[in-house]
PDB file of C-alpha atoms in Angstrom:
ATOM      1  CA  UNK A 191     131.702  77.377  67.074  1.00 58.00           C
ATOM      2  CA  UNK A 192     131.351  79.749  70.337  1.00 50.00           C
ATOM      3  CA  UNK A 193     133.949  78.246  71.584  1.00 55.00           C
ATOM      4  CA  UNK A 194     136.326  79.338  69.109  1.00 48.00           C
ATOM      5  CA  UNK A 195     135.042  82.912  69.773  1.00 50.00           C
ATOM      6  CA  UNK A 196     136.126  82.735  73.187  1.00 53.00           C
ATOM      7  CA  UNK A 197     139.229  81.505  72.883  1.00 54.00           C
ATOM      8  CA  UNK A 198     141.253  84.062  75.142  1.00 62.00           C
ATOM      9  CA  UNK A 199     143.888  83.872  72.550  1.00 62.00           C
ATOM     10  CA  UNK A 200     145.192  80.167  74.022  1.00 68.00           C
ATOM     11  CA  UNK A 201     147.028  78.548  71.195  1.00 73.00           C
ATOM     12  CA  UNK A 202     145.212  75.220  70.016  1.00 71.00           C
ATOM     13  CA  UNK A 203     145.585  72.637  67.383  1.00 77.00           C
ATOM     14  CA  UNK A 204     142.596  71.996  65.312  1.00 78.00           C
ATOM     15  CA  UNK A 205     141.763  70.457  61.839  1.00 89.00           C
ATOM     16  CA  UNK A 206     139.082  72.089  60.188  1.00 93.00           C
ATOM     17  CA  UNK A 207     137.079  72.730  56.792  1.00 96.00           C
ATOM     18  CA  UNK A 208     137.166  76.717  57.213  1.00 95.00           C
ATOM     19  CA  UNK A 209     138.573  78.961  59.772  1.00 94.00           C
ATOM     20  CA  UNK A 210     137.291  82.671  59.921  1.00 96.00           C
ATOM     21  CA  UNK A 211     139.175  85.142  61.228  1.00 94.00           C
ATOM     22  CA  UNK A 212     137.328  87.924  61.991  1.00 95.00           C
ATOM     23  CA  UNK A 213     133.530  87.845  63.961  1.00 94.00           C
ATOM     24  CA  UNK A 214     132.103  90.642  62.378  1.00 93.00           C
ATOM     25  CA  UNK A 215     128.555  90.487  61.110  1.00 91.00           C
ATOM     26  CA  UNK A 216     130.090  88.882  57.474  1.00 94.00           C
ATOM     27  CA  UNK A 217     132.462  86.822  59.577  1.00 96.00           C
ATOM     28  CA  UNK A 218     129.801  85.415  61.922  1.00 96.00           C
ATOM     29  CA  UNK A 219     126.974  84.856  59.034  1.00 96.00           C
ATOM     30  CA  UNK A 220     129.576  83.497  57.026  1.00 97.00           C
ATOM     31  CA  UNK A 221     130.698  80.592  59.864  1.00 97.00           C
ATOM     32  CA  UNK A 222     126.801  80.043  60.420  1.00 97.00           C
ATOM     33  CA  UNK A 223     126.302  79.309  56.668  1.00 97.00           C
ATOM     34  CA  UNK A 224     129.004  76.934  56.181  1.00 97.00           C
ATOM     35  CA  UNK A 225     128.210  75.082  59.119  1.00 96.00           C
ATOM     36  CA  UNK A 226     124.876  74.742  57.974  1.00 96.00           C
ATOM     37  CA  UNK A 227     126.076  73.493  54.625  1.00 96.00           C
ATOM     38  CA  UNK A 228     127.868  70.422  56.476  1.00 96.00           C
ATOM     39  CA  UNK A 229     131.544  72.209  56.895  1.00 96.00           C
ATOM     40  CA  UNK A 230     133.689  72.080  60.249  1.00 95.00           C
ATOM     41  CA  UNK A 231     134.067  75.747  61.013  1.00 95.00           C
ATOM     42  CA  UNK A 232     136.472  77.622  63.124  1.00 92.00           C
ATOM     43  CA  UNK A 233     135.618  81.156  63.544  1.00 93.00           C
ATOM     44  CA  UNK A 234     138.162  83.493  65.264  1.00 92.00           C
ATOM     45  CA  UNK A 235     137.248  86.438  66.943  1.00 92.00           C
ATOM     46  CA  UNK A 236     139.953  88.445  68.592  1.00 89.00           C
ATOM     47  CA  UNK A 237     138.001  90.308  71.068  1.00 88.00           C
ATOM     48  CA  UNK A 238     135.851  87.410  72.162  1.00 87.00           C
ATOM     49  CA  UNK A 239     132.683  89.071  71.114  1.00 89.00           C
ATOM     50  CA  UNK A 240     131.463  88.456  67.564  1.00 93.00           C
ATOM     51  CA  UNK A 241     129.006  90.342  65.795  1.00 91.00           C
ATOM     52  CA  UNK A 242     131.165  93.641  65.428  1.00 90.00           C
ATOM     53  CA  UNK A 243     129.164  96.797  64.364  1.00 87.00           C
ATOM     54  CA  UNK A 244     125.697  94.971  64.521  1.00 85.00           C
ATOM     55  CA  UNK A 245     126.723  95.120  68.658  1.00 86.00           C
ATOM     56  CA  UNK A 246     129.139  98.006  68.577  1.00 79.00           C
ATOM     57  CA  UNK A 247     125.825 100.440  67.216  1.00 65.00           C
ATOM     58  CA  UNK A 248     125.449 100.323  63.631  1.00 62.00           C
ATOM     59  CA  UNK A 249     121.986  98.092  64.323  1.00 54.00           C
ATOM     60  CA  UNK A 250     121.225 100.638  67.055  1.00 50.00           C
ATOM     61  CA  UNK A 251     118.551 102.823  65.133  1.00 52.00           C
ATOM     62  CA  UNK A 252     118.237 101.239  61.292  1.00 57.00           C
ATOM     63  CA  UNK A 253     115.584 102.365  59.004  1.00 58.00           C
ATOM     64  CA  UNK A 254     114.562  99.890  56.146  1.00 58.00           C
ATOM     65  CA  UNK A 255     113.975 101.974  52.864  1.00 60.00           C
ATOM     66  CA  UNK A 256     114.473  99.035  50.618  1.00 60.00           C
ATOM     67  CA  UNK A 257     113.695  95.909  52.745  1.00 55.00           C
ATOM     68  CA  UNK A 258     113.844  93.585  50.284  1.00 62.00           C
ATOM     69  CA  UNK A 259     117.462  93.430  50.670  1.00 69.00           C
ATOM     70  CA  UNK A 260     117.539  92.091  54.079  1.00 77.00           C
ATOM     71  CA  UNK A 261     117.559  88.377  53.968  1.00 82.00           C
ATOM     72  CA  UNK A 262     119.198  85.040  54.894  1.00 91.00           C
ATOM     73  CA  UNK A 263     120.938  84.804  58.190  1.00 95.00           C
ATOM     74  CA  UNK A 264     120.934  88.897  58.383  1.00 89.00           C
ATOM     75  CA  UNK A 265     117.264  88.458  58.391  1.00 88.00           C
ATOM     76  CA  UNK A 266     117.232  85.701  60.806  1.00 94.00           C
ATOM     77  CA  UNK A 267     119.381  88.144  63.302  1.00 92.00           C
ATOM     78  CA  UNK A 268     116.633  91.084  62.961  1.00 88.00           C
ATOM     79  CA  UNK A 269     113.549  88.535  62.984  1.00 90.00           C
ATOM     80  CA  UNK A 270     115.534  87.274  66.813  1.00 93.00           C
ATOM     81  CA  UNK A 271     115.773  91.038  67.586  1.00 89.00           C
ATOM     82  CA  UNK A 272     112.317  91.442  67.027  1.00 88.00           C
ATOM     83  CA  UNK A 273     111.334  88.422  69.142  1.00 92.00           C
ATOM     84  CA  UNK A 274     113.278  89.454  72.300  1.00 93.00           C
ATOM     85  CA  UNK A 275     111.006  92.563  72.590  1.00 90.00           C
ATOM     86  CA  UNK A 276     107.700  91.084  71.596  1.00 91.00           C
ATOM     87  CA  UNK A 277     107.366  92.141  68.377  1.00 87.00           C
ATOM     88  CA  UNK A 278     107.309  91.232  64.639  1.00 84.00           C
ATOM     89  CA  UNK A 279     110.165  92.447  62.074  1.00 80.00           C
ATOM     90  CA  UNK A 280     108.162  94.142  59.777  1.00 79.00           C
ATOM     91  CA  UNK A 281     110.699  94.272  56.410  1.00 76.00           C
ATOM     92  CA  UNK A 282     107.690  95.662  54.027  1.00 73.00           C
ATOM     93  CA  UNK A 283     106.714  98.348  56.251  1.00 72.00           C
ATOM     94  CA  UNK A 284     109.413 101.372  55.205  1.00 67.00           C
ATOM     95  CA  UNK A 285     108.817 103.012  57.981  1.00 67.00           C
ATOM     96  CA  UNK A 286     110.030 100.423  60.296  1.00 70.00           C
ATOM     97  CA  UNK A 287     113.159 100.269  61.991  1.00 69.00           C
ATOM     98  CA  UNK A 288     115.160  98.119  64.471  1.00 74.00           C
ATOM     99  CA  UNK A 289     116.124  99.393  67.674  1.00 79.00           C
ATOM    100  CA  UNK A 290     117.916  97.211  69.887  1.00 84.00           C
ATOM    101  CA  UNK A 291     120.586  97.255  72.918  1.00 88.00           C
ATOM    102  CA  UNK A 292     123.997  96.311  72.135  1.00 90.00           C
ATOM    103  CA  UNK A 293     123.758  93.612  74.817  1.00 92.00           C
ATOM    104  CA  UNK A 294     120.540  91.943  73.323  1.00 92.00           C
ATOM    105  CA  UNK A 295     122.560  91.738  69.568  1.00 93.00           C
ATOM    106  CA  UNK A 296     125.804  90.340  71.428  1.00 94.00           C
ATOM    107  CA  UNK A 297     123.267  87.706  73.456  1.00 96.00           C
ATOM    108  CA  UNK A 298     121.325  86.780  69.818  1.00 96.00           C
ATOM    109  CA  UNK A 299     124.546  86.141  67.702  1.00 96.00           C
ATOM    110  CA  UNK A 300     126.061  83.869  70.686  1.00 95.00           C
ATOM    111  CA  UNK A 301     122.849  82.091  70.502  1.00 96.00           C
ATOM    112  CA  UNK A 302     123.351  81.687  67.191  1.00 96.00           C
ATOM    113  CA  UNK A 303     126.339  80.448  66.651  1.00 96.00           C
ATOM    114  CA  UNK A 304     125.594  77.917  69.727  1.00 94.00           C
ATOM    115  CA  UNK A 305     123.048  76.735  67.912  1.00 94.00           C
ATOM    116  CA  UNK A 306     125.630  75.202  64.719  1.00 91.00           C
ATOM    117  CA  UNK A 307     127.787  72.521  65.304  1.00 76.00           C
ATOM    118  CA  UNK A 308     131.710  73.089  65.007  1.00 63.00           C
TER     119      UNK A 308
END
């Protein structure tokens, strides 16, 4: 699947299941979970970096009010976050928040992805 994302715009034939174009955080999470659920996945990402405003600084400084709606593969990305600098996500603590350089989200989400099959 990271191969798709870095493309460089080369025209290719493929056959797949799904093809996503678009590598934002609902394009990425979305190619993770179909892959997971046994589908061939082609995700598309124009700019060759996927993971959109999660990288680009939305993710930069978020506060957690209402935790409880951060979960599946979301979850998974701030739990990875959390790893990188030594510490635990702590979703049921409102006063936590995720800080993280734009670099570190771009590094997670290719890790990701490299982890599903195509």
């Amino acid at each position: 699947m990271l191969n798709a994302c870095n493309n460089e715009g080369k025209q290719a034939d493929f056959t797949t299941d799904i093809c996503i174009l678009g590598g934002s955080e609902s394009g990425f999470t979305a190619a993770i979970q179909a892959s997971r659920m046994g589908k061939k996945v082609v995700l598309i990402e124009p700019t060759g970096h996927p993971g959109g405003m999660v990288v680009e600084g939305l993710g930069k400084d978020m506060r957690f009010g209402n935790a409880i709606v951060i979960g599946g593969i979301t979850r998974e990305f701030y739990e990875a976050v959390g790893e990188h600098y030594g510490r635990k996500a702590e979703f049921n603590n409102p006063r936590w928040y995720s800080k993280y350089e734009p670099s570190v989200a771009g590094q997670i989400i290719e890790q990701m992805l490299g982890k599903e099959k195509t």
